[in-house]
CSV table of C-alpha atoms and ligand atoms in Angstrom, one decimal:
chain,number,residue,atom,x,y,z
A,5,MET,CA,118.6,11.9,172.4
A,6,VAL,CA,115.1,11.9,172.7
A,7,ALA,CA,113.7,8.3,171.3
A,8,PRO,CA,111.1,8.7,168.0
A,9,CYS,CA,107.8,8.2,169.4
A,10,LYS,CA,107.2,4.0,168.8
A,11,ARG,CA,103.9,2.2,171.1
A,12,THR,CA,105.8,-0.1,173.0
A,13,SER,CA,104.1,-3.2,175.0
A,14,ALA,CA,104.5,-1.0,177.9
A,15,ALA,CA,102.0,1.3,176.9
A,16,ARG,CA,99.9,2.6,179.7
A,17,GLU,CA,96.2,1.2,179.2
A,18,VAL,CA,93.5,3.8,179.8
A,19,ARG,CA,90.3,2.9,178.2
A,20,GLY,CA,92.5,-0.2,176.6
A,21,VAL,CA,94.3,2.0,174.2
A,22,THR,CA,96.1,5.3,175.5
A,23,PRO,CA,99.6,5.1,174.3
A,24,ARG,CA,103.0,6.0,175.9
A,25,PRO,CA,103.4,9.8,177.1
A,26,LEU,CA,105.5,11.6,174.5
A,27,PRO,CA,109.2,12.5,175.8
A,28,LYS,CA,109.0,16.0,175.0
A,29,THR,CA,105.9,18.2,175.2
A,30,VAL,CA,105.4,22.2,174.2
A,31,ALA,CA,103.5,24.2,175.3
A,32,PRO,CA,100.4,25.2,172.8
A,33,LEU,CA,100.5,29.0,172.0
A,34,PRO,CA,97.5,31.8,172.0
A,35,ASP,CA,94.8,30.7,169.2
A,36,GLU,CA,96.7,27.5,167.7
A,37,LEU,CA,95.2,24.8,165.7
A,38,LEU,CA,95.4,22.2,167.5
A,39,SER,CA,97.1,20.4,163.8
A,40,GLY,CA,99.4,22.8,164.1
A,41,TRP,CA,99.7,22.2,167.5
A,42,LEU,CA,100.5,18.4,167.0
A,43,SER,CA,102.4,19.1,164.1
A,44,ARG,CA,104.8,20.7,166.7
A,45,LEU,CA,104.7,18.5,169.2
A,46,ALA,CA,105.5,16.3,166.3
A,47,ALA,CA,108.5,17.8,165.2
A,48,ALA,CA,109.5,18.0,169.0
A,49,ASN,CA,109.8,14.1,169.2
A,50,TYR,CA,111.2,13.8,165.9
A,51,CYS,CA,108.0,13.0,164.1
A,52,ASP,CA,105.7,14.1,161.6
A,53,HIS,CA,102.5,14.4,162.4
A,54,ALA,CA,100.8,11.4,160.3
A,55,GLU,CA,103.5,8.9,162.6
A,56,LEU,CA,102.1,11.5,165.4
A,57,LEU,CA,98.3,10.3,164.7
A,58,ALA,CA,99.7,6.6,164.4
A,59,HIS,CA,101.0,6.6,167.7
A,60,ILE,CA,98.2,8.4,169.5
A,61,GLU,CA,95.6,6.1,167.4
A,62,ILE,CA,93.8,8.4,165.7
A,63,ASP,CA,92.7,7.9,162.5
A,64,THR,CA,94.4,10.5,160.3
A,65,THR,CA,92.0,11.2,157.5
A,66,HIS,CA,90.4,12.9,160.6
A,67,GLY,CA,93.9,14.7,160.9
A,68,THR,CA,92.0,18.2,160.3
A,69,ALA,CA,88.7,17.3,160.9
A,70,LEU,CA,89.9,16.9,164.9
A,71,ASP,CA,90.5,21.2,164.7
A,72,PHE,CA,86.7,21.5,164.2
A,73,SER,CA,85.3,18.7,166.1
A,74,ILE,CA,86.5,16.3,168.6
A,75,ASP,CA,85.3,13.6,170.9
A,76,ALA,CA,86.0,13.0,174.4
A,77,ALA,CA,88.4,9.6,173.5
A,78,ALA,CA,90.1,11.2,171.2
A,79,ALA,CA,91.5,14.1,173.3
A,80,GLU,CA,92.0,12.3,175.9
A,81,LYS,CA,94.1,10.3,174.8
A,82,ILE,CA,96.2,12.9,172.9
A,83,ALA,CA,96.4,14.9,176.3
A,84,SER,CA,97.7,12.1,177.8
A,85,THR,CA,100.1,11.2,175.7
A,86,ALA,CA,101.2,14.6,175.6
A,87,ARG,CA,100.9,15.5,179.2
A,88,VAL,CA,98.8,18.0,179.5
A,89,GLY,CA,94.7,18.1,180.7
A,90,PRO,CA,91.7,17.3,178.2
A,91,ASP,CA,90.6,20.8,178.2
A,92,VAL,CA,94.1,22.1,177.1
A,93,VAL,CA,93.3,20.3,174.0
A,94,ARG,CA,89.9,20.9,173.5
A,95,SER,CA,90.4,24.1,173.5
A,96,LEU,CA,93.3,24.9,170.8
A,97,THR,CA,89.5,23.0,168.7
A,98,PHE,CA,87.0,25.9,167.2
A,99,PRO,CA,84.9,27.0,169.6
A,100,ALA,CA,81.1,27.0,168.6
A,101,MET,CA,79.8,29.4,165.3
A,102,THR,CA,77.2,30.6,164.7
A,103,PRO,CA,76.4,29.8,161.2
A,104,ARG,CA,77.4,32.2,158.9
A,105,GLU,CA,80.8,32.3,161.2
A,106,ALA,CA,81.3,28.5,159.6
A,107,LEU,CA,80.6,29.2,156.4
A,108,LEU,CA,83.6,31.9,156.5
A,109,THR,CA,85.5,29.8,158.2
A,110,ALA,CA,87.7,27.8,156.0
A,111,GLN,CA,87.7,23.6,156.6
A,112,ILE,CA,91.7,23.4,155.7
A,113,PRO,CA,94.1,25.6,155.6
A,114,PHE,CA,94.4,28.4,152.6
A,115,GLN,CA,96.3,31.0,153.8
A,116,HIS,CA,99.1,31.9,156.7
A,117,CYS,CA,101.2,33.9,158.1
A,118,PRO,CA,105.1,33.7,156.3
A,119,GLN,CA,106.5,35.0,160.0
A,120,CYS,CA,105.0,32.7,161.8
A,121,ALA,CA,104.6,29.5,159.8
A,122,ARG,CA,108.6,29.7,159.3
A,123,GLU,CA,108.1,28.9,162.9
A,124,GLY,CA,105.7,25.9,162.7
A,125,LEU,CA,102.3,27.8,163.8
A,126,SER,CA,99.3,27.2,162.4
A,127,LEU,CA,97.2,30.1,164.2
A,128,ARG,CA,93.0,29.8,164.4
A,129,HIS,CA,92.6,33.1,163.1
A,130,TRP,CA,93.7,32.7,159.7
A,131,ARG,CA,91.2,30.3,158.3
A,132,ARG,CA,88.4,33.2,158.7
A,133,ALA,CA,87.8,34.7,154.7
A,134,TRP,CA,87.8,38.2,157.0
A,135,ALA,CA,91.7,37.6,158.2
A,136,PHE,CA,94.0,39.4,156.5
A,137,ASP,CA,96.6,40.6,159.0
A,138,CYS,CA,98.2,38.0,161.2
A,139,GLN,CA,97.1,38.8,165.0
A,140,VAL,CA,100.5,37.5,166.4
A,141,CYS,CA,103.2,40.0,164.2
A,142,GLY,CA,101.0,42.2,161.9
A,143,THR,CA,102.2,40.4,158.5
A,144,ARG,CA,99.9,40.2,155.6
A,145,LEU,CA,98.4,37.0,155.5
A,146,LEU,CA,99.4,35.3,151.9
A,147,GLN,CA,97.8,32.5,150.1
A,148,THR,CA,99.6,28.9,151.1
A,149,LEU,CA,98.8,27.3,147.8
A,150,GLY,CA,99.5,30.2,145.5
A,151,LYS,CA,102.3,32.2,144.1
A,152,THR,CA,103.1,34.3,146.5
A,153,GLY,CA,103.1,37.4,143.8
A,154,GLY,CA,103.0,40.3,146.7
A,155,GLU,CA,104.7,43.0,144.1
A,156,GLN,CA,102.1,42.2,141.5
A,157,ILE,CA,99.4,43.4,144.0
A,158,SER,CA,98.6,47.1,143.8
A,159,ARG,CA,99.0,49.2,147.4
A,160,LYS,CA,96.0,50.7,146.7
A,161,LEU,CA,94.0,46.9,146.3
A,162,LYS,CA,95.8,46.0,149.3
A,163,TYR,CA,93.8,48.9,150.9
A,164,ARG,CA,90.7,48.4,149.5
A,165,ALA,CA,90.9,44.6,150.2
A,166,ARG,CA,92.0,45.2,154.3
A,167,ARG,CA,88.9,47.6,154.7
A,168,GLY,CA,85.9,44.9,152.6
A,169,ALA,CA,87.7,41.6,155.1
A,170,GLU,CA,86.7,44.3,157.8
A,171,ILE,CA,82.8,44.8,156.6
A,172,LEU,CA,83.2,41.0,156.2
A,173,GLU,CA,84.2,40.0,159.3
A,174,HIS,CA,81.4,42.7,160.7
A,175,ALA,CA,78.7,40.7,158.5
A,176,ALA,CA,80.1,37.3,159.8
A,177,ARG,CA,79.0,38.4,163.4
A,178,SER,CA,76.1,41.3,162.4
A,179,ARG,CA,73.2,39.7,163.8
A,180,GLY,CA,70.7,40.0,161.0
A,181,PRO,CA,71.9,38.6,157.3
A,182,ARG,CA,71.3,41.8,155.6
A,183,GLN,CA,75.0,43.2,155.6
A,184,LEU,CA,76.2,39.6,154.4
A,185,ARG,CA,74.1,39.2,151.6
A,186,ARG,CA,75.1,42.5,150.4
A,187,ALA,CA,79.0,41.6,151.2
A,188,MET,CA,78.4,38.0,149.3
A,189,ARG,CA,76.4,40.1,146.0
A,190,ALA,CA,79.9,42.1,145.8
A,191,VAL,CA,82.1,39.1,145.6
A,192,THR,CA,79.3,37.7,143.2
A,193,PHE,CA,79.5,41.0,140.5
A,194,ALA,CA,83.6,41.2,141.7
A,195,MET,CA,83.7,37.4,140.5
A,196,SER,CA,81.6,38.0,137.2
A,197,LEU,CA,83.7,40.8,136.0
A,198,LYS,CA,87.1,37.8,136.9
A,199,GLY,CA,85.3,35.6,135.3
A,200,CYS,CA,85.3,33.0,138.3
A,201,HIS,CA,82.2,30.4,138.5
A,202,GLY,CA,81.5,28.8,141.9
A,203,LYS,CA,80.5,29.8,144.9
A,204,PRO,CA,81.0,32.9,146.2
A,205,LEU,CA,82.8,31.8,149.7
A,206,PHE,CA,85.0,30.1,147.7
A,207,ALA,CA,86.0,32.5,145.9
A,208,LEU,CA,86.8,34.4,149.2
A,209,HIS,CA,88.6,31.4,150.3
A,210,SER,CA,90.4,31.2,146.8
A,211,HIS,CA,94.2,30.5,146.7
A,212,LYS,CA,94.8,32.8,143.8
A,213,PRO,CA,95.7,36.2,146.0
A,214,GLU,CA,94.1,38.4,142.7
A,215,VAL,CA,91.0,36.6,143.3
A,216,ARG,CA,90.4,36.6,147.2
A,217,LEU,CA,91.6,40.8,146.7
A,218,PHE,CA,89.5,41.7,144.0
A,219,CYS,CA,86.1,40.2,146.0
A,220,LEU,CA,87.0,41.6,149.1
A,221,ALA,CA,87.9,45.3,147.9
A,222,ALA,CA,84.0,44.6,145.9
A,223,ILE,CA,82.7,44.4,149.0
A,224,ASP,CA,84.0,47.4,150.2
A,225,ALA,CA,82.9,49.3,147.2
A,226,ALA,CA,79.6,48.2,147.4
A,227,GLN,CA,79.1,49.9,151.6
A,228,SER,CA,78.0,53.3,149.6
A,229,ARG,CA,75.2,53.0,147.4
A,230,PRO,CA,76.6,49.8,146.5
A,231,LEU,CA,73.2,49.9,143.2
A,232,ILE,CA,75.1,53.2,141.5
A,233,LYS,CA,78.0,52.1,141.8
A,234,ALA,CA,76.8,48.9,139.8
A,235,ALA,CA,74.5,51.6,137.3
A,236,ILE,CA,77.9,53.4,136.6
A,237,SER,CA,79.9,49.8,135.5
A,238,SER,CA,76.6,48.4,133.7
A,239,SER,CA,76.4,52.0,132.1
A,240,GLY,CA,79.8,51.6,130.0
A,241,ILE,CA,77.7,49.0,128.2
A,242,ASP,CA,80.5,46.1,128.5
A,243,ASP,CA,79.0,42.9,127.5
A,244,TYR,CA,81.0,41.3,130.3
A,245,ALA,CA,80.1,43.6,133.6
A,246,LYS,CA,76.4,43.1,132.1
A,247,VAL,CA,76.6,39.2,132.4
A,248,ALA,CA,78.0,40.0,135.7
A,249,LEU,CA,75.2,42.2,137.3
A,250,LEU,CA,73.0,40.2,135.7
A,251,ARG,CA,74.4,37.3,137.9
A,252,ALA,CA,74.9,39.2,141.0
A,253,PHE,CA,71.4,40.1,140.9
A,254,GLU,CA,70.0,37.6,139.3
A,255,LYS,CA,67.7,36.0,142.4
A,256,GLU,CA,66.6,39.8,143.5
A,257,GLN,CA,64.7,41.2,140.0
A,258,ARG,CA,63.3,44.4,142.1
A,259,LEU,CA,67.4,45.4,142.9
A,260,LEU,CA,67.9,44.2,139.1
A,261,ALA,CA,64.6,46.7,138.3
A,262,ALA,CA,66.4,49.5,140.2
A,263,VAL,CA,70.2,48.9,138.9
A,264,ASP,CA,68.6,49.0,134.9
A,265,HIS,CA,66.7,52.1,136.1
A,266,ILE,CA,69.7,53.9,137.0
A,267,ALA,CA,72.0,53.0,134.2
A,268,GLN,CA,69.4,54.3,131.7
A,269,ARG,CA,69.0,57.8,133.2
A,270,ARG,CA,72.9,57.6,133.7
A,271,ALA,CA,72.5,56.5,129.4
A,272,ARG,CA,70.2,59.3,129.3
A,273,SER,CA,71.6,62.2,130.7
A,274,LYS,CA,75.3,60.9,129.3
A,275,GLY,CA,73.5,61.2,125.9
A,276,PRO,CA,74.1,64.4,124.4
A,277,MET,CA,77.9,64.6,125.5
A,278,THR,CA,78.6,60.8,123.9
A,279,ALA,CA,76.2,61.6,121.0
Q,19,ZN,ZN1,102.5,35.9,162.3
């Protein structure tokens, strides 16, 4: 039986407050997130995440923020408690990101792999808006808080959403901002159709699987001749779609005018038939 983690007066002091090393340590796995590894470390030592942070004397309010930046003192405290090198601890945080990658990386978990999560894993790539399938086991990632509802989501939507996710990853890592701007426009359009408000980034991190998948699928749909696709939706002259279109293009007058032009031309060419 291993004693639960508790500070004792015999604690070894480094920089004044280094706590006693834990009886058990666990080896970090590839792509594992610091917070996830700390949870496994806590479980191996018969305590929970919060108790472990308290033992290490790290403010629990910074628990998940540690995944993004950790100072040298905290890394050292965790390292000596877990009996690993400070470099190992630092390697479990997100590496430096471009502003675009940072925008598309969730601060808190929003999706997980049901298979790997069962083994207590929490992986870095799950936080990316473009992550769709688990890189470890290939299972489709599911929303952390949402209903699973995998059965109601059509295969076609999943297929298109997966392709949209690939395009989003490409856009996030591309040099120029154009691809991402186009993807975000598609998301704004999809959000309006779904009647959701807020920023496109929140929709991509949505806890509602149908919202996230619909937005990702829209990114894929917007790849081939996006203006014409948008115009086709608007030529149905559904007010809902029209408002959505206006919202998606509101900041780009030139594109909006082009969409309108295409829609009118289509309406004229369809005119005799519909009449
Ligand atoms: Zn997995």
